[in-house]
Tab-separated table of C-alpha atoms in Angstrom:
chain	number	residue	atom	x	y	z
A	557	ALA	CA	169.018	99.010	-64.558
A	558	GLN	CA	168.645	99.189	-60.829
A	559	LYS	CA	165.680	100.824	-59.132
A	560	ILE	CA	164.656	101.661	-55.573
A	561	THR	CA	160.991	102.106	-54.653
A	562	GLN	CA	159.728	103.784	-51.505
A	563	THR	CA	155.933	103.767	-51.570
A	564	GLN	CA	155.286	105.834	-48.442
A	565	PRO	CA	155.648	109.565	-49.172
A	566	GLY	CA	154.820	110.404	-45.541
A	567	MET	CA	154.514	108.600	-42.233
A	568	PHE	CA	153.457	109.631	-38.747
A	569	VAL	CA	154.498	107.874	-35.536
A	570	GLN	CA	153.977	108.566	-31.865
A	571	GLU	CA	157.023	109.244	-29.737
A	572	LYS	CA	158.488	106.051	-28.211
A	573	GLU	CA	156.676	103.839	-30.738
A	574	ALA	CA	158.395	101.753	-33.427
A	575	VAL	CA	157.978	102.540	-37.113
A	576	THR	CA	158.783	100.649	-40.314
A	577	LEU	CA	159.761	102.454	-43.502
A	578	ASP	CA	159.356	100.379	-46.637
A	579	CYS	CA	161.910	99.905	-49.399
A	580	THR	CA	161.919	97.521	-52.328
A	581	TYR	CA	164.677	97.241	-54.898
A	582	ASP	CA	165.093	95.834	-58.337
A	583	THR	CA	168.336	94.475	-59.739
A	584	SER	CA	169.465	91.372	-61.538
A	585	ASP	CA	172.897	91.576	-59.909
A	586	GLN	CA	173.785	89.126	-57.168
A	587	SER	CA	176.227	91.534	-55.547
A	588	TYR	CA	174.903	94.805	-54.138
A	589	GLY	CA	174.742	96.953	-51.048
A	590	LEU	CA	171.731	98.613	-49.480
A	591	PHE	CA	171.851	101.767	-47.401
A	592	TRP	CA	169.510	103.963	-45.439
A	593	TYR	CA	170.167	107.666	-45.013
A	594	LYS	CA	168.384	110.335	-42.984
A	595	GLN	CA	168.063	113.877	-44.295
A	596	PRO	CA	166.889	116.493	-41.787
A	597	SER	CA	165.594	119.819	-43.020
A	598	SER	CA	169.168	121.169	-42.897
A	599	GLY	CA	169.947	119.056	-45.961
A	600	GLU	CA	172.843	116.888	-44.823
A	601	MET	CA	172.518	113.163	-45.608
A	602	ILE	CA	173.302	111.100	-42.528
A	603	PHE	CA	174.265	107.445	-42.936
A	604	LEU	CA	172.186	105.140	-40.751
A	605	ILE	CA	172.688	101.494	-41.677
A	606	TYR	CA	174.103	99.137	-44.328
A	607	GLN	CA	173.162	95.661	-45.539
A	608	GLY	CA	175.192	93.649	-48.035
A	609	SER	CA	173.521	91.226	-50.398
A	610	TYR	CA	175.579	88.359	-49.000
A	611	ASP	CA	174.952	89.196	-45.359
A	612	GLU	CA	172.888	86.455	-43.784
A	613	GLN	CA	171.874	88.397	-40.721
A	614	ASN	CA	169.836	91.586	-40.628
A	615	ALA	CA	171.905	94.666	-39.875
A	616	THR	CA	171.363	96.598	-36.659
A	617	GLU	CA	172.763	99.936	-35.473
A	618	GLY	CA	171.417	101.113	-32.159
A	619	ARG	CA	167.719	101.925	-32.595
A	620	TYR	CA	167.893	101.159	-36.323
A	621	SER	CA	167.484	97.722	-37.818
A	622	LEU	CA	167.124	96.602	-41.396
A	623	ASN	CA	164.592	93.900	-42.208
A	624	PHE	CA	166.269	92.306	-45.225
A	625	GLN	CA	164.163	89.865	-47.241
A	626	LYS	CA	166.265	88.956	-50.254
A	627	ALA	CA	163.701	86.790	-52.032
A	628	ARG	CA	161.160	89.593	-51.862
A	629	LYS	CA	163.806	92.201	-52.682
A	630	SER	CA	162.866	94.332	-49.726
A	631	ALA	CA	165.020	96.201	-47.212
A	632	ASN	CA	162.738	97.886	-44.720
A	633	LEU	CA	164.100	100.188	-42.023
A	634	VAL	CA	162.764	99.734	-38.512
A	635	ILE	CA	163.234	102.557	-36.017
A	636	SER	CA	162.492	101.538	-32.456
A	637	ALA	CA	161.494	103.924	-29.661
A	638	SER	CA	161.000	106.924	-31.981
A	639	GLN	CA	162.221	110.298	-30.805
A	640	LEU	CA	161.240	113.806	-31.886
A	641	GLY	CA	164.671	114.180	-33.440
A	642	ASP	CA	163.891	111.312	-35.823
A	643	SER	CA	161.573	113.603	-37.794
A	644	ALA	CA	163.240	113.841	-41.197
A	645	MET	CA	163.261	112.487	-44.733
A	646	TYR	CA	164.552	108.942	-45.020
A	647	PHE	CA	166.126	107.563	-48.183
A	648	CYS	CA	166.817	103.990	-49.172
A	649	ALA	CA	169.706	103.568	-51.600
A	650	MET	CA	171.467	100.784	-53.470
A	651	ILE	CA	174.954	100.378	-54.874
A	652	LEU	CA	176.021	97.797	-57.421
A	653	GLY	CA	179.443	96.397	-58.189
A	654	PRO	CA	181.808	97.123	-61.085
A	655	ILE	CA	181.133	99.684	-63.773
A	656	LEU	CA	180.797	97.003	-66.443
A	657	THR	CA	177.738	95.582	-64.718
A	658	GLY	CA	176.093	98.928	-64.113
A	659	GLY	CA	177.748	99.794	-60.833
A	660	GLY	CA	180.655	102.143	-60.588
A	661	ASN	CA	180.090	103.178	-57.018
A	662	LYS	CA	177.016	105.245	-57.732
A	663	LEU	CA	174.219	105.214	-55.211
A	664	THR	CA	170.716	104.930	-56.640
A	665	PHE	CA	168.194	106.511	-54.304
A	666	GLY	CA	164.498	106.064	-53.758
A	667	THR	CA	162.161	109.039	-53.598
A	668	GLY	CA	162.211	109.090	-49.809
A	669	THR	CA	159.733	108.906	-46.933
A	670	GLN	CA	159.024	111.963	-44.787
A	671	LEU	CA	158.720	110.793	-41.182
A	672	LYS	CA	157.044	112.953	-38.560
A	673	VAL	CA	157.296	111.949	-34.899
A	674	GLU	CA	154.489	113.295	-32.734
A	675	LEU	CA	154.157	113.717	-28.970
B	1339	GLU	CA	187.114	113.326	-36.663
B	1340	ALA	CA	185.960	116.008	-39.091
B	1341	GLY	CA	183.297	115.050	-41.579
B	1342	VAL	CA	182.942	115.997	-45.218
B	1343	THR	CA	182.974	119.749	-45.666
B	1344	GLN	CA	181.563	121.760	-48.539
B	1345	SER	CA	181.765	125.383	-49.559
B	1346	PRO	CA	180.049	127.654	-50.088
B	1347	THR	CA	176.835	126.869	-48.217
B	1348	HIS	CA	174.787	128.933	-50.604
B	1349	LEU	CA	175.581	130.209	-54.083
B	1350	ILE	CA	173.474	132.509	-56.208
B	1351	LYS	CA	174.277	132.894	-59.895
B	1352	THR	CA	172.550	134.129	-63.000
B	1353	ARG	CA	171.824	132.101	-66.096
B	1354	GLY	CA	174.864	131.641	-68.300
B	1355	GLN	CA	177.412	132.123	-65.521
B	1356	GLN	CA	179.753	129.498	-64.127
B	1357	ALA	CA	179.581	128.001	-60.632
B	1358	THR	CA	182.380	126.339	-58.666
B	1359	LEU	CA	181.594	124.153	-55.688
B	1360	ARG	CA	184.220	122.709	-53.359
B	1361	CYS	CA	184.426	119.602	-51.208
B	1362	SER	CA	186.924	118.240	-48.686
B	1363	PRO	CA	186.608	114.531	-47.872
B	1364	ILE	CA	186.975	112.807	-44.540
B	1365	SER	CA	190.641	112.339	-43.700
B	1366	GLY	CA	191.864	109.047	-45.161
B	1367	HIS	CA	189.146	108.863	-47.805
B	1368	THR	CA	190.344	108.984	-51.396
B	1369	SER	CA	187.037	108.683	-53.257
B	1370	VAL	CA	184.790	111.693	-53.722
B	1371	TYR	CA	181.293	111.690	-55.198
B	1372	TRP	CA	178.949	114.431	-56.340
B	1373	TYR	CA	175.157	114.196	-56.338
B	1374	GLN	CA	172.450	116.621	-57.409
B	1375	GLN	CA	169.202	116.896	-55.466
B	1376	ALA	CA	166.802	118.955	-57.507
B	1377	LEU	CA	163.168	119.548	-56.627
B	1378	GLY	CA	161.033	116.938	-58.302
B	1379	LEU	CA	163.995	114.953	-59.642
B	1380	GLY	CA	165.301	113.378	-56.470
B	1381	LEU	CA	168.920	112.502	-55.809
B	1382	GLN	CA	170.974	111.826	-58.902
B	1383	PHE	CA	174.574	110.672	-59.194
B	1384	LEU	CA	176.843	113.149	-60.976
B	1385	LEU	CA	180.492	112.127	-60.689
B	1386	TRP	CA	182.935	109.838	-58.907
B	1387	TYR	CA	186.619	110.705	-58.468
B	1388	ASP	CA	189.246	108.421	-57.049
B	1389	GLU	CA	192.997	109.006	-56.882
B	1390	GLY	CA	192.651	112.112	-59.027
B	1391	GLU	CA	190.822	110.365	-61.866
B	1392	GLU	CA	187.200	110.529	-62.970
B	1393	ARG	CA	185.933	106.944	-62.527
B	1394	ASN	CA	182.248	107.223	-63.326
B	1395	ARG	CA	179.820	109.825	-64.576
B	1396	GLY	CA	176.069	110.116	-64.361
B	1397	ASN	CA	173.700	111.187	-67.107
B	1398	PHE	CA	174.596	114.879	-67.102
B	1399	PRO	CA	175.789	117.151	-69.934
B	1400	PRO	CA	179.510	117.956	-70.343
B	1401	ARG	CA	179.040	121.413	-68.837
B	1402	PHE	CA	179.085	119.581	-65.495
B	1403	SER	CA	182.723	118.806	-64.818
B	1404	GLY	CA	185.093	118.546	-61.944
B	1405	ARG	CA	188.434	117.477	-60.693
B	1406	GLN	CA	190.139	115.966	-57.706
B	1407	PHE	CA	193.288	117.463	-56.274
B	1408	PRO	CA	196.348	115.627	-54.877
B	1409	ASN	CA	195.006	116.166	-51.322
B	1410	TYR	CA	191.789	114.392	-52.452
B	1411	SER	CA	189.611	117.479	-52.195
B	1412	SER	CA	187.377	118.074	-55.169
B	1413	GLU	CA	185.790	120.799	-57.184
B	1414	LEU	CA	182.584	120.679	-59.212
B	1415	ASN	CA	182.219	123.178	-62.028
B	1416	VAL	CA	178.966	123.930	-63.767
B	1417	ASN	CA	179.307	126.042	-66.900
B	1418	ALA	CA	176.645	127.959	-68.798
B	1419	LEU	CA	174.228	127.735	-65.893
B	1420	GLU	CA	170.588	127.056	-66.634
B	1421	LEU	CA	167.583	127.660	-64.399
B	1422	GLU	CA	167.099	123.912	-63.920
B	1423	ASP	CA	170.578	123.621	-62.399
B	1424	SER	CA	169.134	125.111	-59.214
B	1425	ALA	CA	169.518	122.346	-56.661
B	1426	LEU	CA	171.265	121.108	-53.556
B	1427	TYR	CA	174.647	119.653	-54.552
B	1428	LEU	CA	175.886	117.024	-52.154
B	1429	CYS	CA	179.419	115.756	-51.944
B	1430	ALA	CA	180.275	112.413	-50.354
B	1431	SER	CA	183.480	110.546	-49.632
B	1432	SER	CA	184.467	106.961	-49.010
B	1433	LEU	CA	187.539	104.817	-48.593
B	1434	ALA	CA	189.234	103.765	-51.812
B	1435	SER	CA	187.432	101.006	-53.618
B	1436	GLY	CA	189.102	100.816	-56.989
B	1437	LEU	CA	187.520	100.008	-60.287
B	1438	ALA	CA	186.284	96.647	-59.039
B	1439	GLY	CA	183.469	98.488	-57.368
B	1440	GLY	CA	182.780	98.942	-53.705
B	1441	ILE	CA	179.438	97.597	-52.617
B	1442	THR	CA	180.572	97.794	-49.007
B	1443	ASP	CA	181.991	101.314	-49.207
B	1444	THR	CA	179.767	103.602	-47.202
B	1445	GLN	CA	179.538	107.079	-48.663
B	1446	TYR	CA	179.484	109.832	-46.052
B	1447	PHE	CA	177.902	113.076	-47.114
B	1448	GLY	CA	178.643	116.709	-46.486
B	1449	PRO	CA	176.081	119.420	-45.689
B	1450	GLY	CA	175.664	120.415	-49.328
B	1451	THR	CA	175.829	123.582	-51.388
B	1452	ARG	CA	172.523	125.101	-52.368
B	1453	LEU	CA	172.872	126.608	-55.840
B	1454	THR	CA	170.255	129.042	-57.036
B	1455	VAL	CA	170.256	130.152	-60.668
B	1456	LEU	CA	168.276	133.304	-61.421
């Protein structure tokens, strides 16, 4: 069965600094997708960035980049130039392939990291 | 482009009652997903609907059920409510992926329905 581990319950970062949120995953499948979502206190899950298991380059979306190390099974999120509005809970999630191999389009989430950006 | 919408925002029920939650996907999306985010349990997958059919189900009892309508909107029903059903219920949608699985299909979430069972 697949598993996502986020070992940092809480993180603090100064405004305009970069921060790395850790995520490791466990699966025996060769085909999978990795996602990062942001959840502000309002509750809505906001999609940030995606990395496919076959992608050779690390994904980037604006100030977000994903440091994908396949051999180590890690998919860390890097936020550059942090802003006060980045304060939120951040979730790493994984999706596998077909139902027969344990997939079926369900996202498996980690426990999240609460990020607080300070002045 | 409108995002995923959910109604109601908040729902308060008593134990034993039934709750109905509604979700409208992003235009053009045919897959709808339901997740439960309960305190202490994290985010858990509930159901996946695509083209009106239930395609996958998480580890939840049968009193959690739903359906998808011809316009791709969806309804989640929770019967015989229990106190531990209190949670934020999130709906998400994605483009059709079929039974082959969609590891590239990004799921976009709605604002959620907060269900409180007294």
